[in-house]
Structures are given as structure tokens and as C-alpha cells.
Amino acid sequence: MKELAKDYSIVPVQGIAEFIQDVRLRKISGSLKLASRTLKLLMDLVSKESWNTAEQLLALIRNQGRFLAEAIPHDIVVANTIRRVMKIVREEYDSSRVVHFDDGQSILSLHKLVTQGADPERDDYSKPMPGLKNALVDHLSEVETELETTGDSISAQAAEHIHSAELIMTIGYSRAVEKFLRKAAETRPIEVVVVECAPDCRGQQLAANLGRAKIQTTLISDAAIFAIMSRINKIIIGTHSVLANGGLQAVCGTYSLALSAKHFSVPVIVLAPTYKLTPVHLCNYEQGDFNILGNTEAVLPFESLAARFTKAYNPLFDYVPPELVTLFITNNGTNAPSYIYRLIGELYHPDDNQL
């Protein structure tokens, strides 16, 4: 009970409460904007708040990060950004701690991998380290630049994966997918089939944008996916997040799309910036905490007679297991679903998986 009371006594620093309010009111939307704004808040935390050791800074980031993650739990890129900043703090502290460094130490041998856990000072972040704040600010500025160039890094790989006269299918609306397809269409003719993703029908926006870019585009309903799948060359989709096992938390309808693709042996390519990789597993296929229920007015009007006797649900996300995904394209290159665990290990520290 004492620990619980302590958690609820956390007061958010300036800017975090306003950020949460803006997200809830949808003044800030989109994974990239959320990740960039979260990183900016954490940079202010590092540079303006009072702390003397890495241990104090980690505790400060963890407390504020837990407050953020609990306030907006479904925007998982916020928690991912917090975890990555905590990993950077640990890395900068460890690199500052190593005073004597030579070429022989630059190669991490098998012996070092086995014995490094025995280092008594390895996980001790309680010692003051001069220059740590400046090093962190510089490193976080590099991460900020990386976020800004993420879209360009992914779209630059379009020519490697889309070939001339291919028929591409996608679902809903994704800024990354739109940029990727536009980049591919600059050098070769392609045709795109967009699934409208009812009842929100955000695929209509993507189809209109691609049409204005002079890309031959066809808009179809969700029910027509299986009928047209045999003609499709490959599927390119975005995702809300990539789970630790390589599965997807993607827009509702993606699971049926992936199942149809598997039946016809059509490759499924997922555009996933690294800030969408999360060390979280789907624990329950009931998907209660995993999903969000949207408004069902477009499916079943509240004033209709049937609404009196019917329960209607409009889930926003689908879980897509990793065996239905062929390839991930990140801003650092392409990877198979089985390699996601390695990427997550490079991005986050195991102690930070639970904020």
C-alpha cells in the first residue's frame, strides 16, 4: 500500500500534463509526432531538472514515464521512447565509466560476455559522472535527427522492394505507406489496390492522395479482399506497433488481409520505424488491454430499432501473428520477424521493459 501511495503522489513536471491533454483531445496524433514530442519532453527533463547521478536521472525518467504511460496506455510509442532514453542514459554512463580503453577491449569476446555480469560496478549508477549531462543532450539530439529522417530512410528502400508493373495492396491510411508508394512510383509504373477499412474508411483518404499523385489506384471494400487477392503481387502495410515476438498491433482488418495473403502465398511487407518496436507481448487473446473500442454509429445507428436488442463492437486494432508477416522494413534496413527480438535488445534495456 505504501508503494501504491507513492506512485500516486508523483507530480508531472511542466509540459507533461499539457501533452497528455493534447493527446486525449487528439490535438496531437500520429506515431511520429507522439514520439518526437515525448523525446522533446525527456530532453527538457535531462537538461533542466536537478539531478546529480545517473541513478537519480533514471528514477526521475521512470516516474514521469510511468505517469505518461498510464495516462495514455494505447499510444505505445510514448513508452517506447521513454525506454530508449533510459537505455541511452545507461549507455552514456557506462561509456563514461570506462576510463582505460584500448583496441583489445573494443572487441567483446565470448569470455567477456560470460564474465561481464560479475562486474560489481556494472549496474551501479549511483556515482556522479562529470560531463554526463552534456553527453546525454548530444546523444538525444542525434536521436531527434534520426526521428526526423525516419520517413525518408524507409521510403528510400522502395525501389528495392517494388518492381515495375506490380499490383500492390494496402489497407487503411498510413503516412509511411503513402510516402513509400509515392517514392516507388517516381521511377516505375505501379498499380495500387487500397482496402477502405470500414467503418472509418480511412483508406479513401489514401486512395485520393495516391490518385492525385498520378498513381493508378483502385478502392475496394473489406469484403472484396479474398476475391482479388489472387491478382496481387505483394502487400505493403503500416502498423501501430510491433510486439516483442514480431506480431503486429495493426488496424482492424489487417488480420483477415494477412490470412488471405497466406492462402495465396502473397508476401506481406510491414513498414515499421524502430520507435514502433516494443518489448511487450500479447498476453491474452481476448485483447481487452490490447484493443480500443471505437464508435459504432456508422455500423449500427443508435436510434435504429435493432440497436435496442443488439450489442455492437468496433475494435480499432487486430493482432497479426508473426508467421503471417514476410518482412519488416525499418529505417535501419530489412529484417525477418524472427530478428525483431535482436532489434529490441539493441534499443531497450531489459530492466526498463516494465516502467
CSV table of C-alpha atoms in Angstrom, one decimal:
chain,number,residue,atom,x,y,z
A,1,MET,CA,0.0,0.0,0.0
A,2,LYS,CA,2.9,2.4,0.7
A,3,GLU,CA,4.3,1.7,-2.7
A,4,LEU,CA,0.9,2.3,-4.3
A,5,ALA,CA,0.5,5.6,-2.4
A,6,LYS,CA,4.0,6.6,-3.5
A,7,ASP,CA,3.1,6.0,-7.2
A,8,TYR,CA,0.0,8.2,-7.0
A,9,SER,CA,1.9,11.0,-5.3
A,10,ILE,CA,4.0,11.6,-8.5
A,11,VAL,CA,3.6,15.1,-9.8
A,12,PRO,CA,4.2,15.5,-13.5
A,13,VAL,CA,6.8,18.1,-14.5
A,14,GLN,CA,5.9,21.1,-16.6
A,15,GLY,CA,4.7,20.2,-20.1
A,16,ILE,CA,3.7,16.6,-19.4
A,17,ALA,CA,0.2,17.3,-18.2
A,18,GLU,CA,-0.4,19.6,-21.2
A,19,PHE,CA,1.0,16.9,-23.5
A,20,ILE,CA,-1.4,14.3,-22.1
A,21,GLN,CA,-4.3,16.6,-22.5
A,22,ASP,CA,-3.4,17.4,-26.1
A,23,VAL,CA,-3.1,13.7,-26.9
A,24,ARG,CA,-6.5,12.9,-25.4
A,25,LEU,CA,-8.1,15.7,-27.3
A,26,ARG,CA,-6.4,14.4,-30.5
A,27,LYS,CA,-4.6,17.7,-31.0
A,28,ILE,CA,-1.5,15.5,-31.4
A,29,SER,CA,-1.9,12.4,-33.4
A,30,GLY,CA,0.3,10.1,-35.4
A,31,SER,CA,3.1,8.0,-34.1
A,32,LEU,CA,6.0,10.2,-35.3
A,33,LYS,CA,4.5,13.3,-33.7
A,34,LEU,CA,3.9,11.5,-30.4
A,35,ALA,CA,7.5,10.1,-30.4
A,36,SER,CA,9.0,13.4,-31.2
A,37,ARG,CA,7.1,15.3,-28.6
A,38,THR,CA,7.9,12.7,-26.0
A,39,LEU,CA,11.6,12.9,-26.8
A,40,LYS,CA,11.4,16.7,-26.5
A,41,LEU,CA,9.9,16.4,-23.0
A,42,LEU,CA,12.6,14.0,-21.9
A,43,MET,CA,15.3,16.2,-23.3
A,44,ASP,CA,13.9,19.1,-21.2
A,45,LEU,CA,13.8,16.7,-18.3
A,46,VAL,CA,17.5,15.8,-18.7
A,47,SER,CA,18.7,19.4,-19.3
A,48,LYS,CA,16.5,21.4,-16.9
A,49,GLU,CA,15.7,19.2,-13.9
A,50,SER,CA,18.0,18.9,-10.9
A,51,TRP,CA,19.9,15.5,-10.7
A,52,ASN,CA,23.4,14.5,-9.7
A,53,THR,CA,23.8,10.9,-10.7
A,54,ALA,CA,22.5,8.6,-13.4
A,55,GLU,CA,20.6,6.7,-10.8
A,56,GLN,CA,18.6,9.8,-9.8
A,57,LEU,CA,18.0,10.6,-13.5
A,58,LEU,CA,16.8,7.1,-14.2
A,59,ALA,CA,14.4,7.3,-11.3
A,60,LEU,CA,13.1,10.7,-12.5
A,61,ILE,CA,12.6,9.4,-16.0
A,62,ARG,CA,10.9,6.2,-14.8
A,63,ASN,CA,8.5,8.1,-12.5
A,64,GLN,CA,7.5,10.6,-15.2
A,65,GLY,CA,7.5,7.9,-17.8
A,66,ARG,CA,5.2,5.7,-15.8
A,67,PHE,CA,2.8,8.6,-15.3
A,68,LEU,CA,2.8,9.2,-19.1
A,69,ALA,CA,2.4,5.5,-20.0
A,70,GLU,CA,-0.5,5.0,-17.6
A,71,ALA,CA,-2.3,8.2,-18.8
A,72,ILE,CA,-2.1,7.2,-22.5
A,73,PRO,CA,-1.6,3.4,-22.5
A,74,HIS,CA,-2.6,2.7,-26.0
A,75,ASP,CA,-0.2,5.2,-27.6
A,76,ILE,CA,2.7,2.7,-27.1
A,77,VAL,CA,5.3,4.8,-29.0
A,78,VAL,CA,5.4,7.1,-25.9
A,79,ALA,CA,6.5,4.2,-23.7
A,80,ASN,CA,9.0,3.0,-26.3
A,81,THR,CA,10.6,6.5,-26.5
A,82,ILE,CA,10.9,6.5,-22.7
A,83,ARG,CA,12.6,3.1,-22.7
A,84,ARG,CA,15.0,4.1,-25.4
A,85,VAL,CA,16.0,7.3,-23.5
A,86,MET,CA,16.6,5.2,-20.3
A,87,LYS,CA,18.8,2.8,-22.4
A,88,ILE,CA,20.8,5.8,-23.7
A,89,VAL,CA,21.4,7.1,-20.1
A,90,ARG,CA,22.8,3.6,-19.1
A,91,GLU,CA,25.0,3.5,-22.2
A,92,GLU,CA,26.4,7.0,-21.7
A,93,TYR,CA,27.1,6.3,-18.0
A,94,ASP,CA,28.9,3.0,-18.9
A,95,SER,CA,30.9,4.6,-21.6
A,96,SER,CA,32.0,7.4,-19.3
A,97,ARG,CA,32.9,4.9,-16.6
A,98,VAL,CA,35.4,3.1,-18.8
A,99,VAL,CA,38.5,5.3,-18.5
A,100,HIS,CA,41.1,2.9,-19.8
A,101,PHE,CA,40.1,1.7,-23.2
A,102,ASP,CA,42.3,0.1,-25.9
A,103,ASP,CA,41.9,-1.7,-29.1
A,104,GLY,CA,41.9,-5.1,-27.4
A,105,GLN,CA,38.9,-4.1,-25.3
A,106,SER,CA,36.9,-2.9,-28.3
A,107,ILE,CA,36.1,-6.5,-29.3
A,108,LEU,CA,33.7,-8.1,-26.9
A,109,SER,CA,34.9,-11.7,-26.7
A,110,LEU,CA,32.9,-14.7,-25.5
A,111,HIS,CA,34.8,-14.6,-22.2
A,112,LYS,CA,33.8,-11.0,-21.6
A,113,LEU,CA,30.2,-11.8,-22.4
A,114,VAL,CA,30.2,-14.5,-19.8
A,115,THR,CA,32.1,-12.6,-17.1
A,116,GLN,CA,30.8,-9.0,-17.6
A,117,GLY,CA,27.8,-9.8,-15.3
A,118,ALA,CA,30.3,-10.3,-12.4
A,119,ASP,CA,31.4,-6.7,-12.6
A,120,PRO,CA,30.2,-5.2,-9.3
A,121,GLU,CA,30.1,-1.7,-10.7
A,122,ARG,CA,28.3,-2.6,-14.0
A,123,ASP,CA,24.8,-1.8,-12.7
A,124,ASP,CA,25.8,0.8,-10.1
A,125,TYR,CA,24.6,4.2,-11.4
A,126,SER,CA,24.9,6.0,-8.1
A,127,LYS,CA,28.3,7.6,-8.7
A,128,PRO,CA,28.4,11.2,-10.1
A,129,MET,CA,29.9,11.3,-13.6
A,130,PRO,CA,31.2,14.6,-14.9
A,131,GLY,CA,30.1,15.5,-18.4
A,132,LEU,CA,27.2,13.1,-18.4
A,133,LYS,CA,24.5,15.7,-18.9
A,134,ASN,CA,26.3,17.2,-22.0
A,135,ALA,CA,26.9,13.7,-23.5
A,136,LEU,CA,23.2,12.9,-23.0
A,137,VAL,CA,22.0,16.1,-24.6
A,138,ASP,CA,24.2,15.4,-27.6
A,139,HIS,CA,23.1,11.8,-27.9
A,140,LEU,CA,19.4,12.7,-27.6
A,141,SER,CA,19.8,15.4,-30.3
A,142,GLU,CA,21.1,12.6,-32.6
A,143,VAL,CA,18.0,10.5,-31.8
A,144,GLU,CA,15.8,13.5,-32.6
A,145,THR,CA,17.5,13.9,-36.0
A,146,GLU,CA,17.0,10.2,-36.6
A,147,LEU,CA,13.3,10.5,-35.9
A,148,GLU,CA,13.0,13.4,-38.4
A,149,THR,CA,14.6,11.3,-41.1
A,150,THR,CA,12.8,8.1,-40.4
A,151,GLY,CA,10.2,8.5,-43.2
A,152,ASP,CA,12.9,9.3,-45.8
A,153,SER,CA,15.0,6.4,-44.7
A,154,ILE,CA,12.2,3.9,-45.2
A,155,SER,CA,10.9,5.4,-48.5
A,156,ALA,CA,14.4,5.3,-49.9
A,157,GLN,CA,14.2,1.5,-49.9
A,158,ALA,CA,11.1,1.5,-52.1
A,159,ALA,CA,13.0,0.8,-55.3
A,160,GLU,CA,14.5,-2.4,-53.8
A,161,HIS,CA,11.1,-4.0,-53.0
A,162,ILE,CA,8.6,-2.7,-55.6
A,163,HIS,CA,9.2,-3.6,-59.3
A,164,SER,CA,7.7,-2.3,-62.5
A,165,ALA,CA,4.0,-3.0,-63.2
A,166,GLU,CA,3.4,-4.7,-59.9
A,167,LEU,CA,0.0,-4.7,-58.3
A,168,ILE,CA,0.3,-3.6,-54.6
A,169,MET,CA,-2.4,-3.9,-52.0
A,170,THR,CA,-2.6,-1.9,-48.8
A,171,ILE,CA,-5.2,-1.2,-46.1
A,172,GLY,CA,-6.4,1.9,-44.3
A,173,TYR,CA,-4.3,5.0,-44.2
A,174,SER,CA,-0.6,5.2,-43.3
A,175,ARG,CA,1.7,8.1,-43.9
A,176,ALA,CA,4.7,5.8,-44.2
A,177,VAL,CA,2.9,3.6,-46.8
A,178,GLU,CA,1.8,6.7,-48.8
A,179,LYS,CA,5.4,8.1,-48.9
A,180,PHE,CA,6.8,4.6,-49.8
A,181,LEU,CA,4.4,4.1,-52.7
A,182,ARG,CA,4.9,7.7,-54.0
A,183,LYS,CA,8.7,7.1,-54.0
A,184,ALA,CA,8.4,3.9,-55.9
A,185,ALA,CA,6.1,5.5,-58.5
A,186,GLU,CA,8.7,8.1,-59.3
A,187,THR,CA,10.8,5.6,-61.2
A,188,ARG,CA,8.4,2.8,-62.4
A,189,PRO,CA,4.7,2.4,-63.1
A,190,ILE,CA,2.7,0.6,-60.4
A,191,GLU,CA,-0.9,-0.1,-59.6
A,192,VAL,CA,-2.3,0.1,-56.0
A,193,VAL,CA,-5.4,-1.5,-54.5
A,194,VAL,CA,-6.5,0.2,-51.3
A,195,VAL,CA,-8.8,-1.5,-48.9
A,196,GLU,CA,-11.1,1.2,-47.4
A,197,CYS,CA,-11.0,-0.3,-43.9
A,198,ALA,CA,-14.7,0.2,-42.8
A,199,PRO,CA,-16.3,1.7,-40.8
A,200,ASP,CA,-13.8,4.6,-40.5
A,201,CYS,CA,-13.0,4.2,-44.2
A,202,ARG,CA,-9.6,5.9,-43.9
A,203,GLY,CA,-8.4,4.0,-47.0
A,204,GLN,CA,-10.4,6.5,-49.0
A,205,GLN,CA,-8.0,9.3,-48.0
A,206,LEU,CA,-5.0,7.2,-49.1
A,207,ALA,CA,-6.7,6.3,-52.4
A,208,ALA,CA,-7.4,10.0,-53.1
A,209,ASN,CA,-3.9,11.1,-52.2
A,210,LEU,CA,-2.3,8.4,-54.5
A,211,GLY,CA,-4.7,9.4,-57.3
A,212,ARG,CA,-3.6,13.0,-57.1
A,213,ALA,CA,0.0,11.7,-57.4
A,214,LYS,CA,-1.0,10.1,-60.8
A,215,ILE,CA,-0.7,6.6,-59.4
A,216,GLN,CA,-3.3,4.2,-60.8
A,217,THR,CA,-5.4,3.3,-57.7
A,218,THR,CA,-8.4,1.1,-57.0
A,219,LEU,CA,-10.5,1.4,-53.9
A,220,ILE,CA,-12.2,-1.8,-52.7
A,221,SER,CA,-14.4,-2.8,-49.7
A,222,ASP,CA,-13.1,-5.1,-46.9
A,223,ALA,CA,-15.4,-7.9,-48.2
A,224,ALA,CA,-13.6,-8.0,-51.6
A,225,ILE,CA,-10.1,-8.8,-50.2
A,226,PHE,CA,-10.2,-12.5,-50.7
A,227,ALA,CA,-11.7,-12.2,-54.2
A,228,ILE,CA,-9.0,-10.0,-55.6
A,229,MET,CA,-6.0,-11.4,-53.6
A,230,SER,CA,-5.0,-13.9,-56.4
A,231,ARG,CA,-4.0,-11.0,-58.6
A,232,ILE,CA,-1.9,-9.2,-56.0
A,233,ASN,CA,1.9,-9.3,-56.2
A,234,LYS,CA,2.7,-8.1,-52.7
A,235,ILE,CA,1.1,-6.4,-49.7
A,236,ILE,CA,2.6,-3.3,-48.1
A,237,ILE,CA,1.1,-2.1,-44.8
A,238,GLY,CA,1.9,0.1,-41.9
A,239,THR,CA,1.3,-0.9,-38.2
A,240,HIS,CA,0.5,0.8,-34.9
A,241,SER,CA,3.3,-1.2,-33.1
A,242,VAL,CA,5.4,-4.3,-33.5
A,243,LEU,CA,5.3,-6.6,-30.4
A,244,ALA,CA,8.3,-8.5,-29.0
A,245,ASN,CA,7.6,-11.7,-30.8
A,246,GLY,CA,7.3,-10.0,-34.2
A,247,GLY,CA,3.5,-9.8,-34.2
A,248,LEU,CA,1.6,-6.7,-35.1
A,249,GLN,CA,-0.9,-4.4,-33.5
A,250,ALA,CA,-2.4,-3.1,-36.7
A,251,VAL,CA,-5.5,-1.5,-37.9
A,252,CYS,CA,-8.6,-3.7,-37.8
A,253,GLY,CA,-9.0,-5.8,-40.9
A,254,THR,CA,-5.2,-6.5,-41.3
A,255,TYR,CA,-5.6,-10.0,-39.8
A,256,SER,CA,-8.1,-11.1,-42.5
A,257,LEU,CA,-5.9,-9.4,-45.1
A,258,ALA,CA,-2.8,-11.4,-43.9
A,259,LEU,CA,-4.7,-14.7,-43.8
A,260,SER,CA,-5.9,-14.2,-47.4
A,261,ALA,CA,-2.3,-13.4,-48.4
A,262,LYS,CA,-1.1,-16.6,-46.8
A,263,HIS,CA,-3.7,-18.6,-48.6
A,264,PHE,CA,-2.5,-17.2,-52.0
A,265,SER,CA,1.2,-17.1,-50.9
A,266,VAL,CA,1.4,-13.3,-51.3
A,267,PRO,CA,4.3,-11.7,-49.4
A,268,VAL,CA,3.3,-9.2,-46.6
A,269,ILE,CA,5.7,-6.4,-46.1
A,270,VAL,CA,5.4,-4.2,-43.0
A,271,LEU,CA,6.8,-0.6,-42.8
A,272,ALA,CA,7.9,-0.3,-39.1
A,273,PRO,CA,10.1,2.6,-37.9
A,274,THR,CA,12.3,1.5,-34.9
A,275,TYR,CA,10.3,3.6,-32.5
A,276,LYS,CA,7.3,1.3,-33.1
A,277,LEU,CA,9.2,-1.8,-31.9
A,278,THR,CA,8.1,-2.6,-28.3
A,279,PRO,CA,9.2,-5.2,-25.8
A,280,VAL,CA,5.6,-6.1,-25.0
A,281,HIS,CA,3.9,-9.5,-25.5
A,282,LEU,CA,0.3,-10.1,-26.2
A,283,CYS,CA,-0.7,-12.0,-23.0
A,284,ASN,CA,-4.4,-12.5,-23.7
A,285,TYR,CA,-6.1,-13.2,-27.0
A,286,GLU,CA,-9.2,-11.6,-25.5
A,287,GLN,CA,-7.3,-8.4,-26.3
A,288,GLY,CA,-9.0,-6.3,-23.6
A,289,ASP,CA,-6.0,-4.1,-22.8
A,290,PHE,CA,-4.6,-4.6,-26.3
A,291,ASN,CA,-7.5,-3.0,-28.1
A,292,ILE,CA,-9.6,0.2,-28.2
A,293,LEU,CA,-13.3,0.1,-29.0
A,294,GLY,CA,-14.4,2.9,-31.3
A,295,ASN,CA,-17.8,4.4,-32.1
A,296,THR,CA,-20.3,2.0,-33.8
A,297,GLU,CA,-22.7,4.7,-35.0
A,298,ALA,CA,-21.5,4.1,-38.6
A,299,VAL,CA,-22.3,0.4,-38.4
A,300,LEU,CA,-25.5,0.5,-36.2
A,301,PRO,CA,-27.2,3.9,-35.7
A,302,PHE,CA,-28.1,4.4,-32.0
A,303,GLU,CA,-31.7,5.4,-32.9
A,304,SER,CA,-32.3,2.3,-35.0
A,305,LEU,CA,-34.7,-0.4,-33.8
A,306,ALA,CA,-32.0,-3.1,-34.0
A,307,ALA,CA,-29.8,-1.1,-31.6
A,308,ARG,CA,-32.2,-1.9,-28.7
A,309,PHE,CA,-31.6,-5.7,-29.0
A,310,THR,CA,-28.0,-5.8,-30.4
A,311,LYS,CA,-24.5,-5.3,-28.9
A,312,ALA,CA,-22.2,-3.8,-31.5
A,313,TYR,CA,-18.4,-3.6,-31.2
A,314,ASN,CA,-15.9,-1.6,-33.3
A,315,PRO,CA,-12.4,-2.7,-32.3
A,316,LEU,CA,-9.7,-0.4,-33.8
A,317,PHE,CA,-6.8,-3.0,-33.8
A,318,ASP,CA,-6.1,-6.5,-34.9
A,319,TYR,CA,-3.4,-8.8,-33.7
A,320,VAL,CA,-1.4,-10.3,-36.6
A,321,PRO,CA,0.9,-13.2,-35.6
A,322,PRO,CA,4.5,-13.1,-36.8
A,323,GLU,CA,4.1,-16.2,-39.0
A,324,LEU,CA,1.8,-14.1,-41.3
A,325,VAL,CA,4.5,-11.4,-41.9
A,326,THR,CA,7.1,-11.9,-44.5
A,327,LEU,CA,9.4,-8.9,-44.0
A,328,PHE,CA,9.8,-5.8,-41.9
A,329,ILE,CA,11.3,-2.6,-43.4
A,330,THR,CA,12.7,-0.3,-40.7
A,331,ASN,CA,14.7,2.9,-41.1
A,332,ASN,CA,17.8,0.7,-40.5
A,333,GLY,CA,17.1,-1.9,-43.2
A,334,THR,CA,15.1,-5.0,-43.7
A,335,ASN,CA,14.6,-7.8,-41.2
A,336,ALA,CA,12.6,-11.0,-40.8
A,337,PRO,CA,10.1,-11.3,-38.0
A,338,SER,CA,12.4,-13.7,-36.1
A,339,TYR,CA,15.0,-11.0,-35.9
A,340,ILE,CA,12.8,-8.5,-34.1
A,341,TYR,CA,13.9,-9.7,-30.7
A,342,ARG,CA,17.5,-8.7,-31.5
A,343,LEU,CA,16.5,-5.2,-32.6
A,344,ILE,CA,14.5,-4.8,-29.4
A,345,GLY,CA,17.5,-5.9,-27.4
A,346,GLU,CA,19.6,-3.2,-29.1
A,347,LEU,CA,17.0,-0.5,-28.5
A,348,TYR,CA,16.0,-1.2,-24.9
A,349,HIS,CA,17.5,-2.4,-21.6
A,350,PRO,CA,15.7,-5.5,-20.1
A,351,ASP,CA,15.3,-3.7,-16.7
A,352,ASP,CA,13.2,-1.0,-18.5
A,353,ASN,CA,10.7,-3.3,-20.2
A,354,GLN,CA,8.4,-2.7,-17.2
A,355,LEU,CA,8.2,1.0,-16.5
